[in-house]
CSV table of C-alpha atoms in Angstrom, one decimal:
chain,number,residue,atom,x,y,z
A,21,UNK,CA,0.0,0.0,0.0
A,22,UNK,CA,2.8,2.3,0.9
A,23,UNK,CA,4.5,1.5,-2.4
A,24,UNK,CA,1.4,2.5,-4.3
A,25,UNK,CA,1.2,5.8,-2.5
A,26,UNK,CA,4.8,6.6,-3.2
A,27,UNK,CA,4.4,5.8,-6.9
A,28,UNK,CA,1.4,8.1,-7.2
A,29,UNK,CA,3.3,10.9,-5.5
A,30,UNK,CA,6.3,10.5,-7.8
A,31,UNK,CA,4.0,10.5,-10.9
A,32,UNK,CA,2.4,13.7,-9.7
A,33,UNK,CA,5.8,15.3,-9.2
A,34,UNK,CA,6.9,14.2,-12.6
A,35,UNK,CA,3.9,15.7,-14.2
A,36,UNK,CA,4.3,19.0,-12.4
A,37,UNK,CA,7.9,19.2,-13.5
A,38,UNK,CA,6.9,18.5,-17.1
A,39,UNK,CA,4.3,21.2,-16.9
A,40,UNK,CA,6.8,23.8,-15.5
A,41,UNK,CA,9.2,22.9,-18.3
A,42,UNK,CA,6.7,23.5,-21.0
A,43,UNK,CA,5.6,26.8,-19.5
A,44,UNK,CA,9.1,28.1,-19.3
A,45,UNK,CA,9.8,27.1,-22.9
A,46,UNK,CA,6.7,28.9,-24.2
A,47,UNK,CA,7.6,32.0,-22.3
A,48,UNK,CA,11.2,32.0,-23.7
A,49,UNK,CA,9.9,31.9,-27.3
A,50,UNK,CA,7.5,34.9,-26.8
A,51,UNK,CA,10.1,37.2,-25.1
A,52,UNK,CA,12.3,39.3,-27.5
A,53,UNK,CA,16.0,38.5,-27.6
A,54,UNK,CA,18.0,40.5,-25.2
A,55,UNK,CA,20.2,43.1,-26.8
A,56,UNK,CA,23.9,42.4,-27.0
A,57,UNK,CA,26.0,44.4,-24.6
A,58,UNK,CA,28.2,47.0,-26.2
A,59,UNK,CA,31.2,48.8,-24.8
A,60,UNK,CA,30.4,52.3,-23.6
A,61,UNK,CA,32.7,53.9,-26.2
A,62,UNK,CA,30.8,52.4,-29.2
A,63,UNK,CA,28.3,54.8,-30.7
A,64,UNK,CA,24.8,53.5,-31.2
A,65,UNK,CA,23.7,52.6,-34.7
A,66,UNK,CA,21.1,54.7,-36.5
A,67,UNK,CA,17.8,52.9,-37.2
A,68,UNK,CA,17.4,52.0,-40.8
A,69,UNK,CA,14.9,54.2,-42.6
A,70,UNK,CA,11.6,52.7,-43.7
A,71,UNK,CA,11.4,51.9,-47.4
A,72,UNK,CA,10.1,55.0,-49.3
A,73,UNK,CA,6.8,54.7,-51.1
A,74,UNK,CA,6.4,55.8,-54.7
A,75,UNK,CA,5.0,59.4,-54.8
A,76,UNK,CA,1.2,59.6,-55.4
A,77,UNK,CA,-0.4,61.4,-58.4
A,78,UNK,CA,-1.1,64.4,-56.3
A,79,UNK,CA,2.7,64.8,-55.5
A,80,UNK,CA,3.8,64.9,-59.1
A,81,UNK,CA,4.7,68.2,-60.7
A,82,UNK,CA,1.7,70.0,-62.2
A,83,UNK,CA,-0.7,67.7,-60.5
A,84,UNK,CA,-2.5,70.6,-58.9
A,85,UNK,CA,-3.3,72.2,-62.2
A,86,UNK,CA,-4.5,69.0,-63.8
A,87,UNK,CA,-6.6,68.2,-60.7
A,88,UNK,CA,-8.3,71.6,-61.0
A,89,UNK,CA,-9.0,71.1,-64.6
A,90,UNK,CA,-10.4,67.6,-64.2
A,91,UNK,CA,-14.2,67.6,-64.0
A,92,UNK,CA,-16.5,64.8,-63.1
A,93,UNK,CA,-17.9,63.1,-66.2
A,94,UNK,CA,-21.3,64.4,-67.3
A,95,UNK,CA,-24.2,62.1,-67.7
A,96,UNK,CA,-25.5,62.3,-71.2
A,97,UNK,CA,-28.7,60.7,-72.2
A,98,UNK,CA,-28.6,58.1,-74.9
A,99,UNK,CA,-29.9,59.0,-78.3
A,100,UNK,CA,-33.5,58.2,-78.8
A,101,UNK,CA,-34.5,58.5,-75.2
A,102,UNK,CA,-37.1,61.0,-74.0
A,103,UNK,CA,-34.7,63.0,-71.8
A,104,UNK,CA,-32.2,63.6,-74.5
A,105,UNK,CA,-33.7,66.8,-76.0
A,106,UNK,CA,-35.0,68.2,-72.7
A,107,UNK,CA,-31.6,67.8,-71.0
A,108,UNK,CA,-29.8,69.6,-73.8
A,109,UNK,CA,-32.3,72.4,-73.7
A,110,UNK,CA,-32.0,72.8,-70.0
A,111,UNK,CA,-28.3,73.2,-70.2
A,112,UNK,CA,-28.5,76.4,-72.2
A,113,UNK,CA,-30.6,79.4,-71.2
A,114,UNK,CA,-32.2,81.6,-73.9
A,115,UNK,CA,-29.7,84.0,-75.4
A,116,UNK,CA,-26.6,82.0,-74.4
A,117,UNK,CA,-24.1,80.8,-76.9
A,118,UNK,CA,-23.8,77.1,-77.6
A,119,UNK,CA,-20.5,75.6,-76.4
A,120,UNK,CA,-19.2,74.9,-79.9
A,121,UNK,CA,-19.4,78.5,-81.1
A,122,UNK,CA,-16.1,79.5,-79.6
A,123,UNK,CA,-14.3,76.9,-81.7
A,124,UNK,CA,-16.5,77.0,-84.8
A,125,UNK,CA,-14.2,77.4,-87.8
A,126,UNK,CA,-14.8,80.5,-90.0
A,127,UNK,CA,-15.8,78.4,-93.0
A,128,UNK,CA,-18.9,77.4,-91.0
A,129,UNK,CA,-19.9,80.9,-90.0
A,130,UNK,CA,-23.1,82.5,-91.4
A,131,UNK,CA,-22.2,85.3,-93.8
A,132,UNK,CA,-24.7,88.2,-93.8
A,133,UNK,CA,-24.5,91.2,-96.1
A,134,UNK,CA,-26.3,94.6,-96.1
A,135,UNK,CA,-25.9,97.8,-98.1
A,136,UNK,CA,-26.6,101.0,-96.2
A,137,UNK,CA,-26.5,104.6,-97.5
A,138,UNK,CA,-28.1,107.9,-96.6
A,139,UNK,CA,-30.2,107.7,-93.5
A,140,UNK,CA,-30.2,103.9,-93.1
A,141,UNK,CA,-27.8,103.7,-90.2
A,142,UNK,CA,-30.3,103.1,-87.5
A,143,UNK,CA,-32.4,100.6,-89.6
A,144,UNK,CA,-29.2,98.6,-90.3
A,145,UNK,CA,-28.1,98.4,-86.7
A,146,UNK,CA,-31.6,97.3,-85.6
A,147,UNK,CA,-31.5,94.6,-88.3
A,148,UNK,CA,-28.1,93.4,-87.2
A,149,UNK,CA,-29.2,93.4,-83.6
A,150,UNK,CA,-32.2,91.2,-84.5
A,151,UNK,CA,-29.8,88.8,-86.3
A,152,UNK,CA,-27.6,88.6,-83.2
A,153,UNK,CA,-30.5,88.1,-80.8
A,154,UNK,CA,-32.0,85.2,-82.7
A,155,UNK,CA,-29.0,83.3,-83.9
A,156,UNK,CA,-27.0,80.3,-82.7
A,157,UNK,CA,-24.1,80.1,-85.0
A,158,UNK,CA,-21.4,82.7,-85.2
A,159,UNK,CA,-21.9,85.3,-88.0
A,160,UNK,CA,-19.7,87.4,-90.3
A,161,UNK,CA,-21.3,90.8,-91.2
A,162,UNK,CA,-20.4,92.4,-94.5
A,163,UNK,CA,-21.5,96.0,-94.4
A,164,UNK,CA,-21.3,98.1,-97.5
A,165,UNK,CA,-21.7,101.8,-96.8
A,166,UNK,CA,-20.6,105.3,-97.7
A,167,UNK,CA,-17.3,106.7,-96.3
A,168,UNK,CA,-19.2,109.1,-94.0
A,169,UNK,CA,-21.0,106.3,-92.2
A,170,UNK,CA,-18.1,103.9,-91.7
A,171,UNK,CA,-16.8,105.4,-88.4
A,172,UNK,CA,-20.3,105.5,-86.9
A,173,UNK,CA,-21.0,101.8,-87.9
A,174,UNK,CA,-17.7,100.7,-86.4
A,175,UNK,CA,-18.3,102.7,-83.2
A,176,UNK,CA,-21.8,101.5,-82.6
A,177,UNK,CA,-21.0,97.8,-83.2
A,178,UNK,CA,-18.0,97.9,-80.8
A,179,UNK,CA,-20.2,99.4,-78.1
A,180,UNK,CA,-22.5,96.4,-78.0
A,181,UNK,CA,-22.1,94.1,-74.9
A,182,UNK,CA,-19.6,91.3,-75.0
A,183,UNK,CA,-22.4,88.7,-75.0
A,184,UNK,CA,-23.4,90.1,-78.4
A,185,UNK,CA,-20.0,91.0,-79.9
A,186,UNK,CA,-18.7,87.4,-79.4
A,187,UNK,CA,-21.4,86.1,-81.6
A,188,UNK,CA,-20.2,88.0,-84.7
A,189,UNK,CA,-17.4,89.8,-86.5
A,190,UNK,CA,-17.9,92.6,-88.9
A,191,UNK,CA,-16.1,94.1,-91.9
A,192,UNK,CA,-17.0,97.4,-93.6
A,193,UNK,CA,-16.6,97.9,-97.3
A,194,UNK,CA,-16.8,100.9,-99.6
A,195,UNK,CA,-19.5,101.2,-102.3
A,196,UNK,CA,-17.9,99.9,-105.5
A,197,UNK,CA,-19.2,98.9,-108.9
A,198,UNK,CA,-16.9,96.9,-111.0
A,199,UNK,CA,-18.7,97.3,-114.3
A,200,UNK,CA,-20.2,100.3,-116.1
A,201,UNK,CA,-20.8,103.8,-114.7
A,202,UNK,CA,-20.6,103.9,-110.9
A,203,UNK,CA,-22.8,107.0,-110.7
A,204,UNK,CA,-25.5,105.3,-112.8
A,205,UNK,CA,-25.5,102.2,-110.5
A,206,UNK,CA,-25.5,104.3,-107.4
A,207,UNK,CA,-28.7,106.2,-108.4
A,208,UNK,CA,-30.5,103.1,-109.6
A,209,UNK,CA,-33.7,102.9,-107.5
A,210,UNK,CA,-32.6,103.5,-103.9
A,211,UNK,CA,-29.1,104.8,-103.0
A,212,UNK,CA,-26.5,102.1,-103.4
A,213,UNK,CA,-29.1,99.3,-103.6
A,214,UNK,CA,-27.5,98.0,-106.9
A,215,UNK,CA,-24.4,97.1,-104.8
A,216,UNK,CA,-26.0,93.7,-104.1
A,217,UNK,CA,-25.6,92.8,-107.8
A,218,UNK,CA,-21.8,93.0,-107.4
A,219,UNK,CA,-21.5,90.9,-104.2
A,220,UNK,CA,-20.4,87.7,-106.0
A,221,UNK,CA,-17.6,89.7,-107.6
A,222,UNK,CA,-16.4,91.6,-104.5
A,223,UNK,CA,-16.7,88.7,-101.9
A,224,UNK,CA,-14.6,86.2,-103.9
A,225,UNK,CA,-13.5,84.4,-100.7
A,226,UNK,CA,-17.1,83.8,-99.5
A,227,UNK,CA,-18.9,80.6,-100.6
A,228,UNK,CA,-22.5,81.4,-99.6
A,229,UNK,CA,-24.1,84.6,-98.5
A,230,UNK,CA,-27.4,85.9,-97.1
A,231,UNK,CA,-28.3,89.4,-98.4
A,232,UNK,CA,-31.0,91.5,-96.7
A,233,UNK,CA,-32.3,95.0,-97.0
A,234,UNK,CA,-31.8,97.4,-94.1
A,235,UNK,CA,-35.5,97.3,-93.3
A,236,UNK,CA,-35.5,93.6,-92.5
A,237,UNK,CA,-36.0,92.1,-89.0
A,238,UNK,CA,-35.2,88.5,-88.0
A,239,UNK,CA,-37.9,86.9,-85.9
A,240,UNK,CA,-36.3,83.4,-86.0
A,241,UNK,CA,-32.7,82.3,-85.9
A,242,UNK,CA,-30.7,83.2,-89.0
A,243,UNK,CA,-29.6,79.6,-88.8
A,244,UNK,CA,-33.0,78.5,-90.0
A,245,UNK,CA,-33.0,80.4,-93.3
A,246,UNK,CA,-29.3,79.5,-93.8
A,247,UNK,CA,-30.3,75.8,-93.8
A,248,UNK,CA,-32.3,76.4,-96.9
A,249,UNK,CA,-29.0,76.3,-98.8
A,250,UNK,CA,-29.1,72.5,-98.3
A,251,UNK,CA,-32.3,72.3,-100.2
A,252,UNK,CA,-30.8,73.7,-103.4
A,253,UNK,CA,-30.6,71.2,-106.3
A,254,UNK,CA,-27.6,70.9,-108.6
A,255,UNK,CA,-28.7,73.9,-110.7
A,256,UNK,CA,-30.0,76.3,-108.1
A,257,UNK,CA,-27.7,79.1,-107.0
A,258,UNK,CA,-30.0,81.7,-105.4
A,259,UNK,CA,-33.2,81.9,-103.4
A,260,UNK,CA,-35.9,84.6,-103.0
A,261,UNK,CA,-39.6,84.8,-102.1
A,262,UNK,CA,-42.4,85.7,-104.5
A,263,UNK,CA,-43.2,89.4,-104.9
A,264,UNK,CA,-46.8,88.6,-104.4
A,265,UNK,CA,-48.9,85.5,-103.6
A,266,UNK,CA,-51.8,86.4,-105.9
A,267,UNK,CA,-50.7,87.2,-109.5
A,268,UNK,CA,-53.8,89.1,-110.5
A,269,UNK,CA,-53.1,91.8,-107.8
A,270,UNK,CA,-49.3,91.7,-108.0
A,271,UNK,CA,-47.3,94.6,-109.4
A,272,UNK,CA,-45.3,92.7,-112.0
A,273,UNK,CA,-48.3,90.9,-113.5
A,274,UNK,CA,-50.1,94.2,-113.9
A,275,UNK,CA,-47.5,96.8,-114.7
A,276,UNK,CA,-44.1,95.4,-115.6
A,277,UNK,CA,-42.7,96.3,-119.1
A,278,UNK,CA,-39.9,93.7,-118.9
A,279,UNK,CA,-39.6,89.9,-118.4
A,280,UNK,CA,-40.0,88.7,-114.8
A,281,UNK,CA,-39.7,85.4,-113.0
A,282,UNK,CA,-42.8,83.2,-112.7
A,283,UNK,CA,-46.3,84.6,-112.6
A,284,UNK,CA,-45.7,87.3,-110.0
A,285,UNK,CA,-42.0,88.0,-109.9
A,286,UNK,CA,-39.7,87.7,-106.9
A,287,UNK,CA,-38.6,90.2,-104.2
A,288,UNK,CA,-34.9,90.7,-103.6
A,289,UNK,CA,-35.1,92.2,-100.1
A,290,UNK,CA,-34.1,88.8,-98.7
A,291,UNK,CA,-31.8,86.9,-101.0
A,292,UNK,CA,-29.8,83.7,-100.3
A,293,UNK,CA,-26.9,83.1,-102.6
A,294,UNK,CA,-24.4,80.4,-103.4
A,295,UNK,CA,-21.7,82.8,-104.6
A,296,UNK,CA,-19.4,80.0,-105.8
A,297,UNK,CA,-22.0,78.7,-108.2
A,298,UNK,CA,-22.9,82.2,-109.4
A,299,UNK,CA,-19.3,83.0,-110.2
A,300,UNK,CA,-18.9,79.8,-112.2
A,301,UNK,CA,-22.2,79.8,-114.1
A,302,UNK,CA,-23.0,80.9,-117.6
A,303,UNK,CA,-26.3,82.7,-117.8
A,304,UNK,CA,-28.7,82.6,-120.7
A,305,UNK,CA,-29.8,86.1,-121.8
A,306,UNK,CA,-31.6,88.1,-124.5
A,307,UNK,CA,-28.5,89.8,-125.8
A,308,UNK,CA,-26.4,87.1,-127.3
A,309,UNK,CA,-27.0,83.4,-128.1
A,310,UNK,CA,-24.3,82.1,-125.8
A,311,UNK,CA,-24.1,82.3,-122.0
A,312,UNK,CA,-22.5,85.2,-120.1
A,313,UNK,CA,-20.7,85.2,-116.8
A,314,UNK,CA,-22.4,87.1,-114.0
A,315,UNK,CA,-20.1,90.1,-114.0
A,316,UNK,CA,-20.0,90.4,-117.8
A,317,UNK,CA,-23.8,90.3,-118.0
A,318,UNK,CA,-24.8,93.0,-115.6
A,319,UNK,CA,-24.0,96.2,-117.4
A,320,UNK,CA,-25.3,95.2,-120.9
A,321,UNK,CA,-28.5,94.0,-119.2
A,322,UNK,CA,-28.9,97.3,-117.5
A,323,UNK,CA,-28.3,99.2,-120.8
A,324,UNK,CA,-30.9,97.2,-122.6
A,325,UNK,CA,-33.7,97.5,-120.0
A,326,UNK,CA,-32.9,100.7,-118.1
A,327,UNK,CA,-35.8,102.6,-119.7
A,328,UNK,CA,-38.2,99.8,-118.8
A,329,UNK,CA,-37.3,99.0,-115.2
A,330,UNK,CA,-39.0,100.6,-112.1
A,331,UNK,CA,-37.5,98.8,-109.1
A,332,UNK,CA,-33.9,98.9,-110.2
A,333,UNK,CA,-31.7,96.0,-109.3
A,334,UNK,CA,-34.8,93.8,-108.3
A,335,UNK,CA,-36.1,94.2,-111.8
A,336,UNK,CA,-32.7,93.1,-113.2
A,337,UNK,CA,-32.7,90.0,-111.0
A,338,UNK,CA,-36.2,89.2,-112.3
A,339,UNK,CA,-35.0,89.5,-115.9
A,340,UNK,CA,-32.0,87.3,-115.1
A,341,UNK,CA,-34.1,84.5,-113.6
A,342,UNK,CA,-36.8,84.8,-116.3
A,343,UNK,CA,-34.2,83.5,-118.7
A,344,UNK,CA,-32.6,81.1,-116.1
A,345,UNK,CA,-35.6,79.8,-114.0
A,346,UNK,CA,-33.7,76.6,-113.2
A,347,UNK,CA,-31.2,78.6,-111.2
A,348,UNK,CA,-33.7,80.0,-108.6
A,349,UNK,CA,-35.0,78.4,-105.5
A,350,UNK,CA,-38.3,80.1,-104.3
A,351,UNK,CA,-38.8,80.0,-100.5
A,352,UNK,CA,-42.2,80.8,-98.8
A,353,UNK,CA,-43.5,84.3,-98.0
A,354,UNK,CA,-42.9,83.8,-94.3
A,355,UNK,CA,-39.2,84.4,-94.9
A,356,UNK,CA,-40.0,87.8,-96.5
A,357,UNK,CA,-43.2,89.0,-94.9
A,358,UNK,CA,-44.2,92.5,-96.1
A,359,UNK,CA,-47.1,94.9,-95.7
A,360,UNK,CA,-48.4,93.7,-99.1
A,361,UNK,CA,-49.2,90.4,-97.5
A,362,UNK,CA,-51.8,92.0,-95.2
A,363,UNK,CA,-52.8,95.3,-96.7
A,364,UNK,CA,-55.1,93.8,-99.3
A,365,UNK,CA,-56.3,90.9,-97.2
A,366,UNK,CA,-54.2,88.2,-95.5
A,367,UNK,CA,-52.5,86.3,-98.3
A,368,UNK,CA,-49.4,84.6,-96.8
A,369,UNK,CA,-50.7,81.2,-95.6
A,370,UNK,CA,-47.3,80.0,-94.3
A,371,UNK,CA,-47.2,83.0,-91.9
A,372,UNK,CA,-50.7,82.3,-90.7
A,373,UNK,CA,-49.8,78.7,-90.1
A,374,UNK,CA,-46.2,78.9,-88.8
A,375,UNK,CA,-45.7,82.6,-87.9
A,376,UNK,CA,-43.5,85.2,-89.6
A,377,UNK,CA,-39.8,84.3,-89.8
A,378,UNK,CA,-38.4,87.4,-91.4
A,379,UNK,CA,-40.2,90.7,-91.4
A,380,UNK,CA,-39.6,93.1,-94.2
A,381,UNK,CA,-40.9,96.6,-93.4
A,382,UNK,CA,-40.7,98.2,-96.8
A,383,UNK,CA,-42.9,101.3,-97.6
A,384,UNK,CA,-41.4,103.0,-94.5
A,385,UNK,CA,-43.8,101.3,-92.2
A,386,UNK,CA,-41.3,101.2,-89.3
A,387,UNK,CA,-41.4,105.0,-89.2
A,388,UNK,CA,-45.1,106.0,-89.6
A,389,UNK,CA,-48.5,105.0,-88.2
A,390,UNK,CA,-49.8,103.0,-91.2
A,391,UNK,CA,-48.9,99.6,-89.8
A,392,UNK,CA,-48.5,99.6,-86.0
A,393,UNK,CA,-47.7,95.9,-86.0
A,394,UNK,CA,-44.5,96.4,-88.0
A,395,UNK,CA,-43.6,99.5,-86.1
A,396,UNK,CA,-44.1,97.9,-82.7
A,397,UNK,CA,-41.8,95.0,-83.5
A,398,UNK,CA,-39.1,97.4,-84.9
A,399,UNK,CA,-39.3,99.6,-81.7
A,400,UNK,CA,-39.2,96.5,-79.4
A,401,UNK,CA,-35.9,95.3,-80.9
A,402,UNK,CA,-34.5,98.8,-81.2
A,403,UNK,CA,-35.2,99.9,-77.7
A,404,UNK,CA,-37.4,97.7,-75.4
A,405,UNK,CA,-37.5,100.3,-72.6
A,406,UNK,CA,-39.5,102.8,-74.8
A,407,UNK,CA,-42.4,100.3,-74.9
A,408,UNK,CA,-42.6,99.8,-71.2
A,409,UNK,CA,-45.5,101.7,-69.9
A,410,UNK,CA,-48.4,101.3,-67.4
A,411,UNK,CA,-51.2,98.9,-68.3
A,412,UNK,CA,-53.6,101.7,-69.1
A,413,UNK,CA,-51.3,103.0,-71.8
A,414,UNK,CA,-53.5,104.3,-74.7
A,415,UNK,CA,-53.5,102.5,-78.0
A,416,UNK,CA,-53.1,103.9,-81.4
A,417,UNK,CA,-55.7,103.7,-84.0
A,418,UNK,CA,-55.3,103.8,-87.8
A,419,UNK,CA,-57.5,103.3,-90.7
A,420,UNK,CA,-55.7,100.2,-91.9
A,421,UNK,CA,-53.9,97.7,-89.7
A,422,UNK,CA,-54.8,97.2,-86.1
A,423,UNK,CA,-54.8,98.6,-82.5
A,424,UNK,CA,-52.1,97.9,-80.0
A,425,UNK,CA,-51.9,98.0,-76.2
A,426,UNK,CA,-48.3,98.2,-75.0
A,427,UNK,CA,-47.9,96.7,-71.5
A,428,UNK,CA,-45.0,96.4,-69.2
A,429,UNK,CA,-45.3,93.1,-67.4
A,430,UNK,CA,-42.8,91.5,-64.9
A,431,UNK,CA,-43.0,88.0,-66.3
A,432,UNK,CA,-43.3,87.1,-70.0
A,433,UNK,CA,-45.3,84.0,-69.1
A,434,UNK,CA,-48.1,86.2,-67.7
A,435,UNK,CA,-50.8,86.7,-70.3
A,436,UNK,CA,-51.5,90.4,-71.3
A,437,UNK,CA,-54.4,91.9,-69.4
A,438,UNK,CA,-57.6,91.9,-71.3
A,439,UNK,CA,-58.1,95.1,-73.2
A,440,UNK,CA,-61.0,97.5,-72.5
A,441,UNK,CA,-64.1,97.1,-74.7
A,442,UNK,CA,-62.8,100.0,-76.8
A,443,UNK,CA,-59.5,98.2,-77.5
A,444,UNK,CA,-59.1,95.0,-79.4
A,445,UNK,CA,-57.1,92.2,-77.9
A,446,UNK,CA,-53.8,93.0,-79.4
A,447,UNK,CA,-50.7,93.5,-77.3
A,448,UNK,CA,-46.9,93.8,-77.3
A,449,UNK,CA,-45.7,92.6,-73.9
A,450,UNK,CA,-42.2,93.4,-72.6
A,451,UNK,CA,-40.3,93.1,-69.4
A,452,UNK,CA,-37.0,94.8,-68.5
A,453,UNK,CA,-35.1,91.5,-68.5
A,454,UNK,CA,-36.6,89.8,-71.5
A,455,UNK,CA,-38.5,90.4,-74.7
A,456,UNK,CA,-41.7,88.5,-75.2
A,457,UNK,CA,-43.8,89.9,-78.0
A,458,UNK,CA,-47.3,88.7,-78.6
A,459,UNK,CA,-49.1,90.1,-81.7
A,460,UNK,CA,-52.6,88.8,-81.3
A,461,UNK,CA,-55.4,89.0,-83.8
A,462,UNK,CA,-57.4,92.2,-83.6
A,463,UNK,CA,-61.0,92.2,-82.7
A,464,UNK,CA,-63.8,92.1,-85.3
A,465,UNK,CA,-64.7,95.7,-84.3
A,466,UNK,CA,-61.5,97.1,-85.8
A,467,UNK,CA,-60.3,94.7,-88.5
A,468,UNK,CA,-56.6,94.6,-89.2
A,469,UNK,CA,-55.1,92.0,-91.5
A,470,UNK,CA,-51.5,92.9,-90.5
A,471,UNK,CA,-52.2,91.6,-87.0
A,472,UNK,CA,-53.3,88.2,-88.2
A,473,UNK,CA,-49.8,86.7,-87.8
A,474,UNK,CA,-48.6,85.9,-84.4
A,475,UNK,CA,-45.0,85.7,-83.3
A,476,UNK,CA,-43.7,84.9,-79.8
A,477,UNK,CA,-40.1,84.6,-78.7
A,478,UNK,CA,-38.0,85.5,-75.7
A,479,UNK,CA,-34.4,86.6,-75.3
A,480,UNK,CA,-32.3,88.4,-72.7
A,481,UNK,CA,-31.9,92.2,-72.9
A,482,UNK,CA,-30.3,92.5,-69.5
A,483,UNK,CA,-26.8,93.3,-70.9
A,484,UNK,CA,-28.1,95.5,-73.7
A,485,UNK,CA,-30.0,98.0,-71.5
């Protein structure tokens, strides 16, 4: 019995010793090795530096500039989805330039020409202003004028706000006639109007051109009429609107003593031209059996018909396209809307259906009381502040045309207040920040055909005032 007790005690002691040995071994492994002892004179070693990391993108030279330039990617809707058009429209406010304009190459600019002599300075500037207000693409203005008007044109155009001047460049030319007697050409019909006949000869570096009279106002982007160049076929080289829509009451069909285009003639106040084609074409004529170049044809044509023409250069253009009808593209009357379209009854269906695109205020209607509709639009673009007046501003009454109530309203979206019983429901509405013109049909009480068209548009005037 004693032996068994002794054996058990020894076994317990052996197990305890083994356990202690294991614990000491484990503790020795976990403890760091003791540093080697050094003599006191030996200097301590410096700790090795941590391995250097490669520099990040932000630490590279110029990274700050590029970081500032980098923008988050824009979300663009895929083509064909509903949001595509609305998103593009919301990114540009009315009157702002599109982003591509600043880098648009000059060969893609719109070229606009005008001839101004005598007292046509103001009309021309208002016309150019309307072109700038309602355009998207950058334009090149070609202004032909007398020496006395050159400084004033240049001064006025350079005083326009930057938001306008960055949308165009201008060049001023003297009045020159390369064929025949210059004095004869200058006195043909209106002062200097015959200059338009020589534009293909003078502007040899210009491929296509839009010519307009000084009394023209753009009520739609110039880009829209410029697109009509794409509709020319292989033989067409110019485009104009008919002189009248109804031949039996048109001037040419009743009074002309010379050949004219079509059944009612064409009006040259708005003329779109492919100058490259005009310069290279040979034109049939009544003088010789073979074709003549444009420049070679002008003076002989004038000499033959000068005693038969009434409207000067426009008559000569009608004669040219009478013999060369395949060369002319005729665009609708809404691109050259004149008092004749409403004085004898409304006879421009395109304007009634789609509105007036280009207003042509011939007969001096911008400066008299015969057609208040035309005058109101002219004054609105010339100086919108002059039309701002209280709601009870009196209207103007004329024998022909229509009544107008000029109202200053804070928001162009607000409908004009209903007129009093004595006044028809016609209004031109303006605010100091934007232009919103509504030419509404006149009442049956005072009939006015020239108010039958309606045009509405908005653009910023904040920098122009």
